[in-house]
Short mmCIF file of C-alpha atoms in Angstrom, two decimals:
data_model
loop_
_atom_site.label_atom_id
_atom_site.label_comp_id
_atom_site.label_asym_id
_atom_site.label_seq_id
_atom_site.Cartn_x
_atom_site.Cartn_y
_atom_site.Cartn_z
CA MET A 29 -7.77 -30.87 -3.34
CA GLY A 30 -5.75 -29.22 -6.08
CA ILE A 31 -3.52 -26.32 -6.97
CA VAL A 32 -4.10 -22.62 -7.59
CA ALA A 33 -1.93 -19.74 -8.77
CA GLY A 34 -1.51 -16.16 -7.66
CA LEU A 35 0.11 -13.58 -9.88
CA ASP A 36 1.35 -10.20 -8.75
CA SER A 37 1.87 -7.60 -11.47
CA ALA A 38 4.05 -5.11 -9.59
CA PRO A 39 5.35 -1.84 -11.10
CA ASP A 40 8.50 -3.52 -12.51
CA PHE A 41 7.83 -7.26 -12.70
CA THR A 42 5.34 -10.11 -12.62
CA ARG A 43 5.71 -12.84 -10.04
CA ILE A 44 3.62 -16.01 -10.01
CA VAL A 45 3.30 -18.57 -7.21
CA VAL A 46 1.57 -21.93 -7.60
CA CYS A 47 0.18 -23.18 -4.29
CA ASP A 48 -1.53 -26.17 -2.73
CA THR A 49 -5.17 -25.19 -2.19
CA ASP A 50 -5.35 -26.75 1.30
CA THR A 51 -2.16 -25.52 2.95
CA GLY A 52 -0.91 -22.64 0.80
CA ALA A 53 2.48 -24.35 0.41
CA VAL A 54 4.32 -22.92 -2.61
CA LEU A 55 4.88 -25.68 -5.16
CA ARG A 56 6.57 -23.66 -7.90
CA GLN A 57 7.04 -20.06 -8.95
CA GLY A 58 7.86 -17.85 -11.91
CA TYR A 59 9.23 -14.35 -12.42
CA ALA A 60 9.75 -11.93 -15.31
CA PRO A 61 10.59 -8.21 -15.44
CA HIS A 62 8.26 -5.93 -17.35
CA PRO A 63 9.69 -5.11 -20.78
CA VAL A 64 10.83 -1.52 -21.20
CA ASP A 65 10.19 0.52 -24.33
CA GLY A 66 12.91 0.53 -26.99
CA ASP A 67 14.80 3.69 -26.07
CA GLY A 68 13.89 3.70 -22.37
CA ALA A 69 12.78 7.32 -22.79
CA GLY A 70 9.09 6.79 -21.99
CA ARG A 71 7.57 8.56 -19.02
CA PRO A 72 7.78 6.33 -15.91
CA SER A 73 4.15 7.22 -15.17
CA ASP A 74 2.94 6.08 -18.63
CA VAL A 75 2.92 2.34 -19.35
CA ASP A 76 1.46 0.33 -22.22
CA PRO A 77 -0.65 -2.34 -20.45
CA GLN A 78 0.48 -4.86 -23.06
CA ALA A 79 3.81 -4.89 -21.19
CA TRP A 80 2.00 -6.48 -18.23
CA LEU A 81 0.65 -9.24 -20.47
CA LEU A 82 4.05 -9.90 -22.05
CA SER A 83 5.65 -10.14 -18.62
CA LEU A 84 2.84 -12.42 -17.40
CA GLY A 85 3.35 -14.74 -20.38
CA GLU A 86 7.08 -14.94 -19.77
CA ALA A 87 6.66 -15.57 -16.02
CA ALA A 88 4.17 -18.38 -16.75
CA GLY A 89 6.46 -20.07 -19.28
CA GLY A 90 7.72 -23.62 -19.09
CA GLY A 91 4.38 -25.13 -18.09
CA LEU A 92 4.26 -23.27 -14.77
CA LEU A 93 0.44 -23.20 -14.74
CA GLU A 94 -0.04 -26.84 -15.72
CA GLY A 95 -2.78 -28.40 -13.57
CA VAL A 96 -3.82 -25.07 -12.03
CA GLN A 97 -7.58 -24.84 -11.40
CA ALA A 98 -7.91 -21.15 -10.47
CA ILE A 99 -5.89 -17.93 -10.70
CA GLY A 100 -5.97 -14.80 -8.56
CA VAL A 101 -4.56 -11.49 -9.77
CA SER A 102 -2.87 -8.83 -7.65
CA ALA A 103 -1.57 -5.68 -9.31
CA GLN A 104 -0.11 -2.29 -8.51
CA GLN A 105 -2.67 0.12 -7.14
CA ASN A 106 -3.53 3.52 -8.54
CA GLY A 107 -2.96 2.50 -12.16
CA LEU A 108 -5.63 4.07 -14.38
CA VAL A 109 -6.41 2.31 -17.67
CA PRO A 110 -8.82 4.47 -19.72
CA LEU A 111 -10.65 2.57 -22.47
CA ASP A 112 -12.73 3.80 -25.40
CA ALA A 113 -16.16 2.47 -26.36
CA GLN A 114 -14.57 -0.45 -28.25
CA GLY A 115 -12.36 -1.50 -25.31
CA ALA A 116 -9.10 -0.14 -26.73
CA THR A 117 -6.79 1.91 -24.51
CA VAL A 118 -7.23 5.63 -25.13
CA ARG A 119 -3.66 6.32 -24.00
CA PRO A 120 -1.00 4.45 -22.00
CA ALA A 121 -1.98 3.53 -18.46
CA MET A 122 -1.13 6.15 -15.85
CA VAL A 123 0.58 4.45 -12.93
CA GLY A 124 2.33 5.20 -9.66
CA GLY A 125 2.62 8.45 -7.74
CA ASP A 126 2.15 10.71 -10.74
CA LYS A 127 3.58 14.11 -9.79
CA ARG A 128 2.00 15.62 -12.90
CA ALA A 129 -1.35 15.35 -11.10
CA GLN A 130 -0.48 17.33 -7.95
CA VAL A 131 -2.26 20.48 -9.15
CA ALA A 132 -5.24 18.36 -10.23
CA ALA A 133 -5.50 16.96 -6.68
CA ALA A 134 -5.72 20.47 -5.21
CA ASP A 135 -8.31 21.41 -7.87
CA LEU A 136 -10.50 18.46 -6.96
CA ILE A 137 -10.29 19.14 -3.23
CA ASP A 138 -11.50 22.71 -3.82
CA ALA A 139 -14.15 21.66 -6.35
CA LEU A 140 -15.98 19.44 -3.84
CA GLY A 141 -15.65 21.89 -0.95
CA GLY A 142 -12.54 20.81 0.92
CA ARG A 143 -10.82 17.84 2.53
CA GLU A 144 -13.67 16.97 4.88
CA ALA A 145 -16.16 16.75 2.01
CA TRP A 146 -13.93 14.18 0.28
CA ALA A 147 -13.31 12.20 3.46
CA GLN A 148 -17.05 11.93 4.04
CA ALA A 149 -17.74 11.08 0.38
CA VAL A 150 -15.21 8.30 -0.25
CA GLY A 151 -13.00 7.95 2.84
CA SER A 152 -9.94 9.63 1.34
CA VAL A 153 -8.69 13.03 0.23
CA PRO A 154 -7.44 13.20 -3.40
CA GLN A 155 -3.72 12.62 -3.84
CA ALA A 156 -1.65 12.76 -7.01
CA ALA A 157 -1.48 8.97 -7.31
CA GLN A 158 -5.20 8.26 -7.21
CA PRO A 159 -7.20 7.44 -10.36
CA VAL A 160 -9.75 10.20 -9.65
CA THR A 161 -6.93 12.77 -9.67
CA LYS A 162 -5.43 11.33 -12.84
CA LEU A 163 -8.84 11.71 -14.48
CA ARG A 164 -8.82 15.40 -13.60
CA TRP A 165 -5.31 15.75 -15.06
CA LEU A 166 -6.46 13.94 -18.21
CA SER A 167 -9.47 16.21 -18.70
CA LYS A 168 -7.35 19.35 -18.31
CA THR A 169 -4.21 18.24 -20.18
CA GLU A 170 -5.40 15.74 -22.81
CA PRO A 171 -9.03 16.76 -23.42
CA GLU A 172 -9.35 14.70 -26.62
CA ALA A 173 -8.29 11.51 -24.82
CA ALA A 174 -10.64 12.40 -21.97
CA ARG A 175 -13.57 12.80 -24.39
CA ARG A 176 -12.90 9.33 -25.88
CA THR A 177 -12.72 7.67 -22.46
CA ALA A 178 -15.79 5.45 -22.00
CA MET A 179 -14.67 2.88 -19.39
CA LEU A 180 -12.30 3.10 -16.41
CA LEU A 181 -10.26 0.14 -15.22
CA GLN A 182 -7.33 -0.34 -12.88
CA ALA A 183 -4.37 -2.63 -13.53
CA HIS A 184 -5.81 -5.76 -11.91
CA ASP A 185 -9.23 -5.15 -13.51
CA TRP A 186 -7.63 -4.96 -16.96
CA LEU A 187 -5.55 -8.11 -16.42
CA VAL A 188 -8.55 -10.12 -15.19
CA TRP A 189 -10.53 -8.90 -18.22
CA GLN A 190 -7.73 -9.99 -20.56
CA LEU A 191 -7.40 -13.42 -18.94
CA LEU A 192 -11.15 -13.97 -19.38
CA GLY A 193 -10.97 -13.14 -23.09
CA ARG A 194 -12.26 -9.53 -22.87
CA PRO A 195 -15.91 -10.29 -22.02
CA VAL A 196 -18.63 -7.62 -22.11
CA ARG A 197 -18.72 -7.53 -18.32
CA ARG A 198 -15.79 -5.89 -16.54
CA THR A 199 -15.19 -6.47 -12.84
CA THR A 200 -13.14 -5.26 -9.89
CA ASP A 201 -13.17 -5.92 -6.15
CA ARG A 202 -13.79 -3.84 -3.02
CA GLY A 203 -10.08 -3.40 -2.34
CA GLY A 204 -9.25 -2.06 -5.78
CA ALA A 205 -12.37 0.09 -5.95
CA SER A 206 -11.60 1.69 -2.57
CA ALA A 207 -8.32 3.08 -3.93
CA THR A 208 -9.91 4.92 -6.87
CA GLY A 209 -11.25 8.01 -5.10
CA TYR A 210 -14.71 7.47 -6.62
CA TRP A 211 -15.95 4.45 -4.63
CA SER A 212 -16.90 4.62 -0.96
CA ALA A 213 -15.82 1.80 1.35
CA ALA A 214 -18.42 3.02 3.85
CA THR A 215 -21.43 2.70 1.50
CA GLY A 216 -20.05 0.11 -0.93
CA ALA A 217 -21.13 2.27 -3.88
CA TYR A 218 -19.57 4.29 -6.67
CA ARG A 219 -19.83 8.07 -6.75
CA GLN A 220 -20.44 8.69 -10.46
CA ASP A 221 -20.76 12.40 -9.67
CA LEU A 222 -17.07 12.42 -8.67
CA VAL A 223 -16.10 10.71 -11.93
CA GLU A 224 -17.98 13.43 -13.78
CA LEU A 225 -16.40 16.14 -11.60
CA ALA A 226 -12.95 14.82 -12.50
CA LEU A 227 -13.37 13.66 -16.12
CA GLY A 228 -16.03 16.09 -17.32
CA HIS A 229 -18.50 13.32 -18.16
CA GLN A 230 -19.64 9.96 -16.84
CA ALA A 231 -17.88 6.73 -17.76
CA GLY A 232 -18.50 3.01 -17.37
CA LEU A 233 -17.17 1.42 -14.20
CA PRO A 234 -16.50 -2.27 -13.45
CA ASP A 235 -18.86 -4.30 -11.29
CA VAL A 236 -17.58 -4.66 -7.72
CA LEU A 237 -17.34 -8.32 -6.72
CA GLY A 238 -17.43 -9.70 -3.20
CA PRO A 239 -14.23 -11.19 -1.69
CA SER A 240 -14.96 -14.84 -2.57
CA GLU A 241 -16.75 -14.27 -5.88
CA ALA A 242 -15.23 -15.36 -9.16
CA ALA A 243 -14.82 -12.90 -12.02
CA GLY A 244 -15.49 -15.72 -14.47
CA THR A 245 -14.03 -18.76 -16.20
CA THR A 246 -11.67 -18.81 -19.16
CA PRO A 247 -12.64 -20.72 -22.33
CA GLU A 248 -10.29 -23.47 -21.07
CA GLY A 249 -12.26 -23.77 -17.82
CA LEU A 250 -9.80 -21.93 -15.56
CA LEU A 251 -11.55 -20.02 -12.76
CA ILE A 252 -10.41 -16.40 -12.29
CA SER A 253 -11.10 -14.85 -8.88
CA ALA A 254 -12.02 -11.21 -8.29
CA GLY A 255 -8.40 -10.01 -7.96
CA THR A 256 -7.35 -7.05 -5.83
CA GLY A 257 -4.71 -4.37 -5.29
CA GLU A 258 -1.21 -5.19 -4.05
CA THR A 259 -1.74 -3.74 -0.57
CA MET A 260 -4.87 -5.81 0.03
CA ALA A 261 -3.32 -8.93 -1.50
CA ALA A 262 -0.22 -8.64 0.70
CA ALA A 263 -2.38 -8.23 3.82
CA PHE A 264 -4.38 -11.32 2.80
CA GLY A 265 -1.20 -13.26 2.05
CA LEU A 266 0.16 -12.41 5.51
CA GLY A 267 -3.12 -13.54 7.05
CA ILE A 268 -3.64 -10.40 9.14
CA GLY A 269 -6.93 -9.97 11.00
CA LEU A 270 -8.54 -7.86 13.73
CA GLY A 271 -5.91 -6.67 16.21
CA ASP A 272 -3.15 -6.75 13.58
CA ALA A 273 -1.34 -3.85 11.92
CA VAL A 274 1.31 -3.81 9.20
CA VAL A 275 4.13 -1.26 9.26
CA SER A 276 5.96 -1.05 5.91
CA LEU A 277 9.43 0.47 5.83
CA GLY A 278 10.14 1.82 2.37
CA ALA A 279 11.66 5.20 1.48
CA SER A 280 8.36 6.43 2.88
CA GLY A 281 6.41 4.47 5.47
CA SER A 282 2.88 3.21 5.89
CA VAL A 283 0.78 1.76 8.67
CA MET A 284 -2.39 -0.20 7.98
CA ALA A 285 -4.67 -2.24 10.18
CA VAL A 286 -7.76 -4.40 9.88
CA HIS A 287 -10.92 -2.73 11.21
CA PRO A 288 -14.58 -3.73 11.06
CA GLU A 289 -15.78 -0.39 9.68
CA ALA A 290 -14.71 2.37 7.31
CA LEU A 291 -13.16 5.45 8.88
CA ALA A 292 -13.81 8.97 7.60
CA ASP A 293 -10.99 11.34 8.57
CA SER A 294 -11.39 15.02 7.78
CA SER A 295 -7.66 15.66 8.32
CA GLY A 296 -6.90 13.38 5.37
CA MET A 297 -4.29 11.43 7.33
CA ILE A 298 -6.32 8.20 7.13
CA THR A 299 -7.12 6.66 3.75
CA SER A 300 -10.08 4.34 4.20
CA LEU A 301 -9.50 1.28 2.03
CA ALA A 302 -11.39 -2.00 1.89
CA ASP A 303 -9.53 -5.28 2.34
CA ALA A 304 -9.79 -8.60 0.51
CA THR A 305 -11.96 -10.31 3.16
CA GLY A 306 -14.95 -8.00 3.54
CA MET A 307 -13.38 -5.90 6.32
CA HIS A 308 -11.71 -2.50 6.12
CA LEU A 309 -8.07 -1.45 5.88
CA PRO A 310 -7.43 2.10 7.12
CA VAL A 311 -3.98 3.28 6.04
CA VAL A 312 -1.80 6.11 7.36
CA THR A 313 1.28 7.12 5.36
CA THR A 314 4.46 8.92 6.38
CA LEU A 315 6.72 10.52 3.79
CA ASN A 316 9.92 9.73 5.66
CA ALA A 317 11.04 6.27 6.71
CA VAL A 318 14.16 4.63 5.24
CA ARG A 319 15.06 7.87 3.45
CA ALA A 320 15.81 9.30 6.92
CA LEU A 321 18.19 6.42 7.58
CA ARG A 322 19.89 6.86 4.21
CA GLY A 323 20.28 10.58 4.86
CA ALA A 324 21.89 9.90 8.24
CA ALA A 325 24.23 7.30 6.69
CA GLU A 326 25.38 9.80 4.06
CA LEU A 327 25.89 12.51 6.67
CA LEU A 328 27.99 10.18 8.82
CA GLY A 329 29.92 8.71 5.88
CA VAL A 330 28.60 5.19 6.59
CA PRO A 331 28.47 3.06 3.42
CA ASP A 332 25.16 1.27 4.02
CA LEU A 333 22.23 0.78 6.39
CA GLU A 334 23.83 -2.26 7.99
CA GLY A 335 26.76 -0.05 8.98
CA LEU A 336 24.38 2.61 10.32
CA SER A 337 22.59 -0.03 12.38
CA GLU A 338 25.88 -1.31 13.80
CA LEU A 339 26.85 2.25 14.74
CA ALA A 340 23.44 2.93 16.35
CA MET A 341 23.75 -0.17 18.55
CA LYS A 342 26.78 1.45 20.22
CA SER A 343 24.50 4.17 21.60
CA THR A 344 21.78 3.81 24.24
CA PRO A 345 17.98 4.37 24.27
CA GLY A 346 17.24 8.08 23.92
CA SER A 347 20.45 8.72 21.95
CA HIS A 348 21.94 10.78 24.82
CA GLY A 349 19.12 13.33 24.38
CA LEU A 350 19.37 13.67 20.60
CA VAL A 351 15.98 13.75 18.87
CA LEU A 352 15.51 13.70 15.10
CA LEU A 353 12.18 14.79 13.65
CA PRO A 354 12.69 13.04 10.29
CA TYR A 355 10.56 15.35 8.14
CA LEU A 356 13.17 15.53 5.38
CA GLU A 357 10.60 15.66 2.53
CA GLY A 358 8.02 17.61 4.48
CA GLU A 359 5.50 15.29 6.11
CA ARG A 360 2.00 13.98 5.61
CA THR A 361 1.50 12.55 9.13
CA PRO A 362 1.32 15.10 10.67
CA ASN A 363 0.28 17.31 7.76
CA LEU A 364 3.36 19.52 7.41
CA PRO A 365 4.05 19.51 3.66
CA HIS A 366 6.49 22.43 3.64
CA THR A 367 8.50 21.77 6.78
CA ALA A 368 12.01 20.32 7.14
CA GLY A 369 13.63 17.90 9.56
CA THR A 370 14.80 18.97 13.02
CA LEU A 371 17.71 17.75 15.13
CA ALA A 372 17.26 18.75 18.79
CA GLY A 373 19.09 18.08 22.04
CA LEU A 374 22.61 18.86 20.89
CA ARG A 375 25.05 18.86 23.78
CA ARG A 376 28.78 18.26 23.81
CA GLU A 377 28.36 14.70 25.10
CA SER A 378 25.68 13.84 22.52
CA MET A 379 27.68 14.99 19.48
CA LYS A 380 28.98 11.54 18.53
CA PRO A 381 28.26 9.52 15.38
CA GLU A 382 26.64 6.62 17.26
CA HIS A 383 24.11 8.91 18.95
CA LEU A 384 23.07 10.54 15.67
CA ALA A 385 22.77 7.07 14.09
CA ARG A 386 20.52 5.92 16.95
CA ALA A 387 18.47 9.14 16.75
CA ALA A 388 17.78 8.41 13.07
CA PHE A 389 16.34 4.97 13.90
CA GLU A 390 14.36 6.28 16.86
CA GLY A 391 13.09 9.25 14.85
CA MET A 392 11.93 7.08 11.95
CA LEU A 393 10.14 4.63 14.26
CA CYS A 394 8.63 7.39 16.42
CA GLY A 395 7.21 8.93 13.23
CA LEU A 396 5.59 5.57 12.44
CA ALA A 397 4.38 5.30 16.05
CA ASP A 398 2.65 8.65 15.48
CA ALA A 399 0.93 7.08 12.47
CA LEU A 400 -0.10 4.09 14.61
CA ASP A 401 -1.53 6.47 17.20
CA VAL A 402 -3.70 8.11 14.52
CA LEU A 403 -5.36 4.72 14.01
CA ARG A 404 -5.49 3.86 17.70
CA GLY A 405 -7.07 7.26 18.37
CA ARG A 406 -9.95 6.27 16.08
CA GLY A 407 -10.60 3.05 17.97
CA VAL A 408 -8.50 0.69 15.85
CA ASP A 409 -7.30 -2.25 17.95
CA VAL A 410 -3.56 -2.90 17.54
CA ARG A 411 -2.11 -5.81 19.53
CA ARG A 412 0.35 -7.24 17.02
CA ILE A 413 2.46 -5.45 14.40
CA PHE A 414 3.91 -7.03 11.26
CA LEU A 415 7.07 -5.19 10.20
CA LEU A 416 7.86 -5.34 6.47
CA GLY A 417 10.66 -4.04 4.26
CA GLN A 418 14.39 -4.68 4.03
CA ALA A 419 15.07 -2.33 6.94
CA ALA A 420 12.92 -4.56 9.19
CA GLU A 421 15.84 -7.01 9.27
CA LEU A 422 18.26 -4.44 10.75
CA PRO A 423 19.27 -5.12 14.39
CA ALA A 424 18.74 -1.46 15.35
CA VAL A 425 15.15 -1.55 14.06
CA GLN A 426 14.40 -4.81 15.85
CA ALA A 427 15.97 -3.54 19.09
CA VAL A 428 13.90 -0.35 19.14
CA ALA A 429 10.55 -1.12 17.47
CA PRO A 430 8.70 -3.30 20.03
CA ALA A 431 9.21 -0.88 22.93
CA LEU A 432 8.41 2.22 20.84
CA PHE A 433 5.29 0.67 19.30
CA GLY A 434 4.17 -0.83 22.61
CA ALA A 435 3.19 -4.14 21.03
CA GLN A 436 4.45 -7.49 19.86
CA VAL A 437 6.38 -7.11 16.60
CA VAL A 438 6.42 -9.87 13.99
CA VAL A 439 9.12 -9.77 11.29
CA PRO A 440 8.08 -12.22 8.53
CA GLN A 441 10.71 -13.75 6.29
CA PRO A 442 10.77 -12.06 2.88
CA ALA A 443 8.23 -13.70 0.54
CA ASP A 444 5.90 -12.80 -2.30
CA TYR A 445 2.99 -11.94 0.00
CA ALA A 446 0.94 -10.14 -2.67
CA ALA A 447 1.18 -13.16 -4.99
CA LEU A 448 0.40 -15.48 -2.07
CA GLY A 449 -2.65 -13.38 -1.22
CA ALA A 450 -3.83 -13.59 -4.82
CA ALA A 451 -3.42 -17.38 -4.74
CA ARG A 452 -5.32 -17.62 -1.44
CA GLN A 453 -8.14 -15.60 -3.00
CA ALA A 454 -8.18 -18.00 -5.96
CA ALA A 455 -8.41 -20.97 -3.57
CA TRP A 456 -11.32 -19.28 -1.77
CA ALA A 457 -13.25 -18.61 -4.98
CA LEU A 458 -12.55 -22.16 -6.19
CA GLY A 459 -13.73 -23.69 -2.89
CA VAL A 460 -16.91 -21.62 -2.94
CA SER A 461 -17.62 -22.64 -6.55
CA GLN A 462 -17.18 -26.31 -5.59
CA GLY A 463 -19.27 -25.97 -2.41
CA THR A 464 -16.37 -26.87 -0.10
CA LEU A 465 -15.73 -23.42 1.41
CA ASP A 466 -17.98 -20.85 3.08
CA PRO A 467 -18.18 -17.57 1.09
CA ARG A 468 -17.69 -15.69 4.39
CA THR A 469 -14.62 -17.62 5.59
CA PRO A 470 -11.36 -17.71 3.62
CA PRO A 471 -9.22 -20.86 3.55
CA ARG A 472 -6.91 -21.27 6.51
CA TRP A 473 -3.36 -21.33 5.18
CA GLN A 474 -0.16 -21.74 7.12
CA GLY A 475 1.12 -18.41 8.42
CA PRO A 476 4.41 -16.85 7.40
CA VAL A 477 7.69 -17.98 8.91
CA ALA A 478 8.55 -15.07 11.18
CA GLN A 479 10.64 -13.74 14.02
CA VAL A 480 8.55 -12.59 17.01
CA LEU A 481 9.83 -9.72 19.19
CA GLU A 482 8.25 -8.66 22.50
CA PRO A 483 8.62 -5.26 24.23
CA GLY A 484 9.24 -7.05 27.56
CA ASP A 485 11.18 -5.11 30.16
CA ASP A 486 12.11 -2.42 27.62
CA LEU A 487 8.55 -1.09 27.41
CA ALA A 488 9.00 1.68 30.00
CA VAL A 489 12.30 2.78 28.43
CA GLY A 490 10.69 2.81 24.98
CA GLN A 491 7.81 4.94 26.18
CA ALA A 492 10.28 7.42 27.72
CA VAL A 493 12.08 7.69 24.37
CA ARG A 494 8.73 8.23 22.68
CA GLN A 495 7.78 10.96 25.14
CA GLN A 496 11.11 12.72 24.52
CA TYR A 497 10.27 12.69 20.78
CA VAL A 498 6.69 13.91 21.30
CA SER A 499 7.92 16.79 23.49
CA VAL A 500 10.30 18.00 20.76
CA ARG A 501 7.60 17.58 18.10
CA GLU A 502 5.09 19.60 20.12
CA GLN A 503 7.62 22.36 20.83
CA THR A 504 8.63 22.55 17.17
CA HIS A 505 5.19 22.06 15.59
CA PRO A 506 2.62 22.82 18.29
CA GLY A 507 -0.79 21.29 17.65
CA ALA A 508 0.35 19.44 14.52
CA PHE A 509 -1.94 16.50 15.30
CA ARG A 510 -5.02 18.51 16.18
CA ALA A 511 -7.77 18.07 13.55
#
């Protein structure tokens, strides 16, 4: 049929994939880092959006987009781009987990009447990274900039708008809107009152497009799809559906799953996002994943995670009774922000490097199993788990995860899944515009190349290890998971 492109504007780079519309096969790709400011002294949370455009232009160089009929845009979530009445940026975009806004998050929670009020209103409790919280910070810290703010966009909204030639109409999608803190995935509507609560006055908001709708067409006739946030694009690129969950192993960890309805969670452990297909994407985050492994490696004098994995494989399930609660940075799931990690079960025979190494892997994965159980406890069906992140390739992770999670584990080969998801969205919008695809059914693309791991005979052993962990957690932090 043709070719489409997906671009992912991540925090540090732009990656573009050009794909066959029928199969999703990658035909060519481009990459460029985001330019840094001259002296490198700028705040990491403040970025001139023009840097995203410069990076995009460089990544698309050399005729990369020649023959492309449609483009999808994925971009980092939680980036707030405040515009004035003329469409100029009021200040640099505020991106990432902005620690400056932590006090503003607490202010907003109190201003609406607590965590439960927020969970019911928009499906999430304000966190420092969210646009709604950054608006509060802006109104308190830079009141003049706040007063000039007339329109609120996120990173992918702004890029789509630029690609279309800055039309009067601005657009977003359900996925991006659900991450703002002022749009409800349950009702599909904005909460302008929350914008006013945070910013001090109302502001223009982009139209929310459906999953297969196009944002518009460039003057050259190139179709631009709705775009979405990186999390939603990656899920769409992986092709996950009902019964699937994704466990991401970064310094912190996250668990997300596809669900047919939005979940309101008064504890604040679940963030209720929308996905890129019309379904919902509840997410549970842990603060400690690979950072627990790195901490154990440093303690044991092991040079890298591969060495830690090799050491852990010399131990046995249960780590000879050693249990690590990996709450090294406090924890969000369960909500224990001021706690520390715990090492329990020390006996003479367990005090060996290999047992501590194994306890670090088991502790990290048990913490993520706790996050999975939060979703399962709310009726989310989890039969298959996609495991992402560099640590997913480690033998110790692959040996332990299936039995601890109690499900089939799929480890996809590393790929640009957010860019692939953006390209798949572009193919969907193009097909709908041509009358060849159903607006309710995305194109069927080939799935990722992946390793599939089954719990098999280790399931009972894994559940015993998990129970050992839960017992220590309950003794150390009784009732931590009670709402």
